[in-house]
XYZ file of C-alpha atoms in Angstrom:
413
model
C 54.192 -58.332 44.444
C 55.493 -55.215 44.387
C 56.583 -52.999 47.341
C 53.231 -50.790 46.867
C 51.010 -53.771 47.200
C 52.755 -55.283 50.232
C 52.146 -52.092 52.551
C 48.933 -52.779 53.476
C 46.490 -49.718 54.161
C 46.030 -48.307 57.485
C 42.610 -49.233 58.963
C 40.815 -48.230 62.258
C 40.356 -51.263 64.100
C 43.580 -52.672 65.147
C 43.533 -52.950 68.919
C 46.202 -50.706 70.297
C 46.771 -48.677 66.569
C 46.952 -45.181 66.842
C 44.015 -45.227 64.460
C 41.831 -46.631 66.470
C 42.814 -43.907 69.329
C 42.003 -41.554 67.329
C 38.373 -42.721 66.302
C 37.347 -44.117 69.989
C 38.964 -41.116 71.918
C 40.019 -38.092 70.023
C 36.988 -37.927 67.962
C 34.013 -38.295 71.116
C 36.345 -35.620 72.971
C 36.587 -33.090 69.714
C 32.260 -33.456 69.561
C 32.080 -32.908 72.953
C 34.899 -29.982 72.700
C 32.685 -28.550 69.888
C 29.534 -28.858 71.241
C 30.657 -26.491 74.175
C 32.043 -24.169 72.280
C 29.149 -22.404 70.662
C 25.433 -22.094 71.987
C 24.192 -24.742 69.305
C 20.073 -25.380 68.939
C 18.529 -28.306 69.649
C 18.683 -29.263 66.445
C 22.231 -28.959 66.149
C 22.805 -30.940 69.520
C 20.575 -34.054 68.463
C 22.931 -33.876 65.017
C 26.215 -33.942 67.056
C 24.748 -36.357 69.659
C 24.021 -38.551 66.311
C 27.539 -38.128 64.859
C 28.689 -39.179 68.680
C 26.611 -42.519 68.630
C 27.356 -43.296 65.071
C 30.886 -43.201 64.981
C 31.802 -44.974 67.944
C 28.766 -47.567 67.909
C 27.225 -47.446 64.433
C 27.770 -47.722 61.283
C 29.280 -45.281 58.256
C 25.681 -43.649 56.585
C 25.268 -41.545 53.709
C 24.826 -37.694 53.776
C 21.665 -36.533 53.876
C 19.487 -36.010 50.574
C 20.176 -32.217 50.593
C 23.559 -32.001 50.898
C 25.219 -30.401 48.417
C 28.222 -32.737 47.854
C 25.982 -35.851 48.407
C 27.045 -37.448 45.194
C 30.205 -37.036 45.452
C 30.624 -38.989 48.544
C 27.888 -41.310 47.734
C 30.736 -42.337 44.924
C 33.607 -41.788 47.282
C 32.270 -43.840 49.541
C 30.188 -46.735 48.084
C 32.048 -49.603 49.470
C 32.286 -48.072 52.949
C 28.302 -47.444 53.653
C 26.813 -49.748 56.074
C 30.343 -50.527 57.606
C 31.594 -50.211 60.952
C 34.126 -46.666 61.337
C 36.413 -49.068 62.128
C 36.769 -51.674 59.172
C 37.438 -49.047 56.675
C 40.791 -46.999 55.700
C 41.920 -44.341 58.298
C 42.692 -41.579 56.105
C 38.883 -41.700 54.541
C 37.157 -42.391 57.871
C 38.839 -39.710 59.096
C 37.832 -37.184 56.058
C 34.124 -38.078 56.170
C 33.854 -37.848 60.018
C 34.955 -34.322 59.638
C 32.736 -33.682 56.861
C 29.803 -35.316 59.275
C 30.769 -32.963 61.776
C 30.478 -29.921 59.535
C 27.038 -31.218 58.743
C 25.955 -31.614 62.151
C 26.619 -27.758 63.055
C 25.032 -26.603 59.885
C 28.369 -24.975 58.270
C 26.796 -25.766 54.563
C 23.164 -25.388 55.241
C 20.820 -22.459 54.647
C 20.216 -21.190 58.332
C 21.864 -18.936 60.864
C 24.871 -21.424 61.471
C 25.942 -21.204 57.634
C 29.667 -20.608 57.235
C 30.345 -20.585 61.104
C 33.934 -22.268 61.598
C 32.789 -24.707 64.234
C 36.309 -24.716 65.523
C 37.256 -20.956 65.403
C 37.384 -20.591 69.216
C 40.070 -23.011 69.163
C 41.816 -21.443 66.833
C 41.591 -17.365 68.100
C 42.594 -18.430 71.472
C 45.791 -19.780 70.598
C 46.155 -16.897 68.231
C 45.712 -14.478 71.002
C 48.208 -16.539 73.148
C 50.968 -15.290 75.285
C 52.812 -18.530 73.199
C 52.190 -16.427 70.296
C 53.702 -13.177 71.629
C 57.106 -15.044 72.501
C 57.798 -16.745 69.419
C 57.235 -13.245 67.400
C 59.473 -11.289 70.116
C 62.172 -14.456 69.021
C 62.369 -13.367 65.545
C 64.301 -10.216 66.983
C 66.723 -11.774 68.170
C 67.001 -13.620 65.284
C 67.783 -10.658 62.782
C 70.999 -10.288 64.966
C 71.997 -13.730 63.318
C 73.982 -14.374 60.093
C 71.791 -14.761 57.230
C 72.502 -18.420 56.772
C 71.333 -19.030 60.234
C 68.283 -17.165 60.115
C 67.014 -19.372 57.043
C 68.165 -22.538 58.890
C 65.713 -21.251 61.653
C 63.045 -20.492 59.519
C 62.740 -23.782 58.347
C 63.082 -24.716 61.581
C 60.508 -22.995 62.805
C 57.579 -23.961 60.076
C 58.879 -27.666 60.755
C 58.808 -27.695 64.546
C 55.429 -25.067 64.418
C 53.454 -28.365 63.325
C 53.455 -29.652 66.693
C 51.234 -26.843 67.940
C 48.227 -28.869 66.022
C 44.800 -28.417 68.046
C 43.723 -32.195 66.803
C 46.645 -33.488 68.614
C 45.736 -32.195 71.640
C 42.048 -32.903 71.977
C 41.728 -35.095 74.735
C 44.784 -34.209 76.433
C 43.372 -30.761 78.948
C 45.018 -29.977 81.771
C 43.487 -29.149 85.006
C 44.344 -25.435 84.431
C 42.534 -25.572 80.825
C 46.041 -25.778 78.969
C 47.300 -28.875 77.247
C 49.991 -31.228 78.049
C 50.833 -33.238 74.998
C 54.543 -33.264 75.497
C 55.154 -30.347 72.959
C 54.862 -26.433 72.553
C 55.701 -25.801 68.774
C 58.598 -23.322 68.598
C 59.875 -23.712 72.392
C 62.975 -24.810 71.235
C 63.114 -21.309 69.318
C 62.204 -18.918 72.146
C 64.483 -20.945 74.569
C 67.695 -21.063 72.344
C 67.844 -24.584 73.084
C 68.502 -26.985 70.033
C 65.882 -28.459 68.338
C 65.312 -32.521 68.691
C 67.092 -33.879 66.277
C 65.540 -34.998 62.906
C 64.785 -38.457 61.572
C 65.643 -37.040 58.140
C 67.437 -34.108 56.761
C 67.541 -32.950 53.623
C 67.618 -28.920 54.386
C 71.116 -28.614 52.466
C 68.980 -30.351 49.414
C 66.311 -27.827 49.920
C 67.974 -24.637 50.128
C 70.024 -25.827 46.674
C 67.018 -25.639 44.636
C 66.387 -21.788 46.146
C 69.483 -20.230 45.740
C 69.499 -16.856 47.174
C 69.192 -13.888 44.243
C 67.406 -16.210 41.614
C 68.494 -16.717 38.221
C 67.620 -15.413 34.960
C 64.885 -16.619 33.019
C 61.235 -17.196 33.779
C 60.565 -16.424 37.606
C 60.700 -19.301 40.681
C 57.659 -20.280 41.851
C 57.499 -21.693 45.162
C 54.066 -23.568 46.628
C 53.659 -24.357 50.198
C 50.567 -26.945 51.053
C 49.339 -25.521 54.536
C 48.635 -27.688 57.353
C 47.710 -26.472 60.806
C 46.723 -22.423 61.255
C 47.728 -20.129 64.491
C 51.256 -21.426 65.927
C 52.092 -23.314 62.386
C 51.066 -21.350 59.864
C 52.692 -18.017 61.560
C 56.055 -19.559 60.973
C 55.300 -21.284 57.810
C 54.197 -17.152 56.836
C 57.554 -16.207 58.341
C 59.234 -18.550 55.986
C 57.135 -17.440 52.599
C 58.326 -13.783 53.681
C 62.064 -14.736 54.465
C 61.629 -16.792 50.439
C 60.372 -13.787 48.697
C 62.667 -10.841 50.695
C 65.629 -13.494 50.081
C 65.071 -13.775 46.357
C 65.068 -17.327 46.483
C 61.609 -17.223 45.199
C 59.951 -14.574 43.081
C 56.216 -15.531 43.879
C 54.900 -18.065 46.485
C 51.489 -19.685 46.424
C 50.010 -20.763 49.586
C 47.333 -23.470 49.257
C 44.801 -23.306 52.324
C 42.180 -25.617 53.227
C 38.403 -24.405 50.735
C 36.460 -24.825 54.239
C 37.380 -26.023 58.515
C 38.539 -29.612 58.518
C 40.621 -31.380 60.695
C 40.103 -28.931 63.777
C 42.804 -26.810 62.881
C 43.719 -27.096 58.896
C 44.507 -23.290 57.697
C 41.504 -21.689 55.569
C 41.374 -18.578 53.702
C 40.228 -16.654 56.697
C 43.127 -18.058 59.080
C 45.532 -17.028 56.920
C 44.401 -13.469 56.621
C 44.297 -13.648 60.491
C 47.785 -15.070 60.852
C 48.967 -12.442 58.607
C 47.074 -9.443 60.597
C 48.700 -11.098 63.679
C 52.001 -10.859 62.709
C 51.196 -6.975 60.936
C 50.278 -5.703 64.234
C 52.957 -6.902 66.058
C 56.505 -4.901 66.520
C 59.615 -5.136 65.484
C 60.576 -7.724 62.880
C 57.298 -9.882 63.274
C 55.652 -6.429 62.329
C 57.668 -6.103 59.392
C 57.677 -9.256 57.649
C 53.347 -9.136 58.312
C 53.215 -5.897 56.636
C 55.485 -6.870 53.696
C 53.349 -10.230 53.412
C 49.919 -7.849 53.390
C 51.599 -5.865 50.288
C 53.076 -9.258 48.838
C 49.359 -10.396 49.178
C 48.340 -7.220 47.345
C 50.306 -7.040 44.386
C 50.124 -11.043 43.631
C 53.766 -12.117 44.804
C 52.081 -14.357 47.522
C 48.506 -15.996 46.259
C 46.389 -17.765 47.756
C 44.282 -21.031 46.520
C 41.788 -23.163 48.189
C 41.039 -26.384 46.007
C 38.085 -28.580 46.992
C 40.792 -31.460 46.651
C 42.669 -30.773 49.777
C 39.375 -31.704 51.877
C 38.988 -35.475 49.959
C 39.914 -38.427 51.286
C 42.529 -39.218 48.729
C 46.456 -39.610 48.506
C 47.735 -37.092 46.289
C 48.756 -39.157 43.428
C 44.669 -38.552 42.749
C 45.248 -35.582 42.229
C 43.079 -34.230 39.313
C 44.653 -32.426 36.591
C 44.126 -28.841 37.176
C 45.656 -29.204 40.642
C 48.763 -31.285 38.919
C 49.049 -28.249 36.285
C 49.438 -25.878 39.369
C 52.541 -27.867 40.612
C 54.029 -28.309 37.398
C 57.153 -26.662 37.153
C 57.312 -24.924 40.698
C 60.604 -24.650 41.405
C 59.801 -26.169 44.435
C 56.641 -27.524 46.385
C 56.474 -27.594 50.210
C 54.683 -30.022 51.596
C 53.600 -29.039 55.309
C 52.519 -31.664 58.641
C 51.385 -35.251 58.731
C 48.136 -35.688 57.221
C 49.733 -33.879 54.002
C 52.394 -36.267 53.945
C 50.248 -39.336 54.565
C 48.705 -38.292 51.566
C 51.929 -37.616 49.751
C 53.870 -41.113 50.189
C 49.874 -42.855 50.951
C 48.714 -43.935 54.242
C 49.897 -47.390 54.195
C 51.901 -49.177 56.991
C 55.346 -48.812 54.545
C 58.692 -50.405 55.636
C 60.770 -47.101 57.348
C 63.015 -47.503 54.652
C 60.945 -47.428 51.774
C 62.202 -45.122 49.016
C 60.949 -41.539 49.693
C 61.686 -40.425 46.602
C 59.776 -43.796 44.887
C 56.978 -43.114 46.274
C 56.746 -39.451 45.296
C 57.601 -39.815 42.253
C 53.825 -39.712 41.020
C 54.141 -35.853 42.172
C 54.937 -32.693 39.758
C 58.152 -31.457 40.476
C 60.415 -31.292 43.056
C 58.826 -31.731 46.678
C 60.202 -31.352 50.117
C 58.055 -32.710 53.078
C 58.622 -30.641 56.164
C 56.658 -32.670 59.179
C 56.344 -33.477 62.723
C 55.708 -37.522 63.566
C 52.506 -37.690 64.245
C 51.289 -40.903 62.712
C 52.579 -44.554 61.943
C 53.473 -43.288 58.307
C 57.352 -42.789 57.786
C 59.670 -44.040 54.746
C 62.817 -42.861 53.463
C 65.016 -43.849 56.717
C 68.417 -45.417 57.338
C 68.324 -48.496 58.809
C 70.735 -47.410 61.348
C 68.139 -44.611 62.258
C 65.036 -47.182 62.672
C 67.166 -49.463 64.785
C 67.845 -46.383 67.228
C 64.662 -44.940 67.142
C 63.115 -48.580 68.026
C 65.830 -49.001 70.303
C 64.801 -45.933 72.546
C 60.932 -46.022 72.197
C 60.591 -48.084 75.305
C 57.089 -48.683 74.776
C 57.381 -52.645 74.191
C 56.472 -52.157 70.165
C 58.991 -49.890 69.097
C 56.563 -47.425 67.534
C 56.254 -44.785 70.036
C 58.674 -42.284 68.219
C 56.319 -42.403 64.913
C 53.130 -40.864 66.623
C 54.299 -38.732 69.938
C 55.372 -35.457 68.067
C 58.568 -35.491 69.472
C 60.489 -35.733 66.228
C 60.560 -34.355 62.779
C 61.588 -34.312 59.233
C 63.123 -32.732 56.465
C 62.584 -34.516 53.294
C 63.259 -34.008 49.421
C 63.215 -35.097 46.073
C 64.193 -33.397 43.654
């Protein structure tokens, strides 16, 4: 039996598991927040109520007959329809839940709610928040540091920005309406404190693939597969600006979601909103934003949104036209937890399983920047695993995998 065969796919029903908590706790809380975010019509309220009942007490049902992608999801979910949500693969169940949520609010259908992002109020509130102001102001201080130190900080900012995931804070509202998830994005960069240690750090390998000044010959393209909008996407854009301005990349392709997905996942609208937030800032942030705005205008920064990024499959199953986009890239940077699960496969791997082996399917060099917020983890040293499990203090040794307090940089050349 191969290692792949031996690693079970993560399903939603295991008592006490992270996957079960997402379905049983996070999704119902999200439905309530979406319900309160807009003055939905009675029809939309009924649809949201039906989704709440189905996802907590019922079985998985196909999309309605008029859904534009009914045939696609019929094929993708043929073996899951009629089964409990808690008895199917976690990756598929999460993806289909968000597709049904968009259906419930009328995102795709004709009518006044067509194209309205149900998560937009949460994204906009975060983007307007004072924490973003503080993080942008920190770039002025960072500008006085040596170039190598700045590059390291931009990479760390992009990684730890993944802590600012709106879906990760659903259900953990404090009395004053804030969040209390034990993490607030780039706090370490603002305060000057060292960030938490990484469970794996291939930063030097990453930079070796992107030397400053470039090299003669064909243009070097870097792809960035985005995760969340707002306070994660802004440091991603700052990192992209550094890659372009320093000559580490000749052009960058940023991959966003084609439509709202997983609460805070970045769409083209979010990319523009975040670029504008940067460009309208003062100091170093404003200069970076204006450079990015110009780079989008002259083609050095392209934004793409392939439908596969909202599909319930690992990247090993990406279509050929998407695979060709990554083939030949100097590096593809894969951001965030969901993208990591899709990159290595959403299975209960042994944490010492080879990252290089599980990502051999990906065309070209690939780097994962991720804050740990789900059970999947590979590529760790045995002594690192032992130390983390000993320090977990939760009786299972697994809390570090889902708490959002640990991060990694992993690279396969």
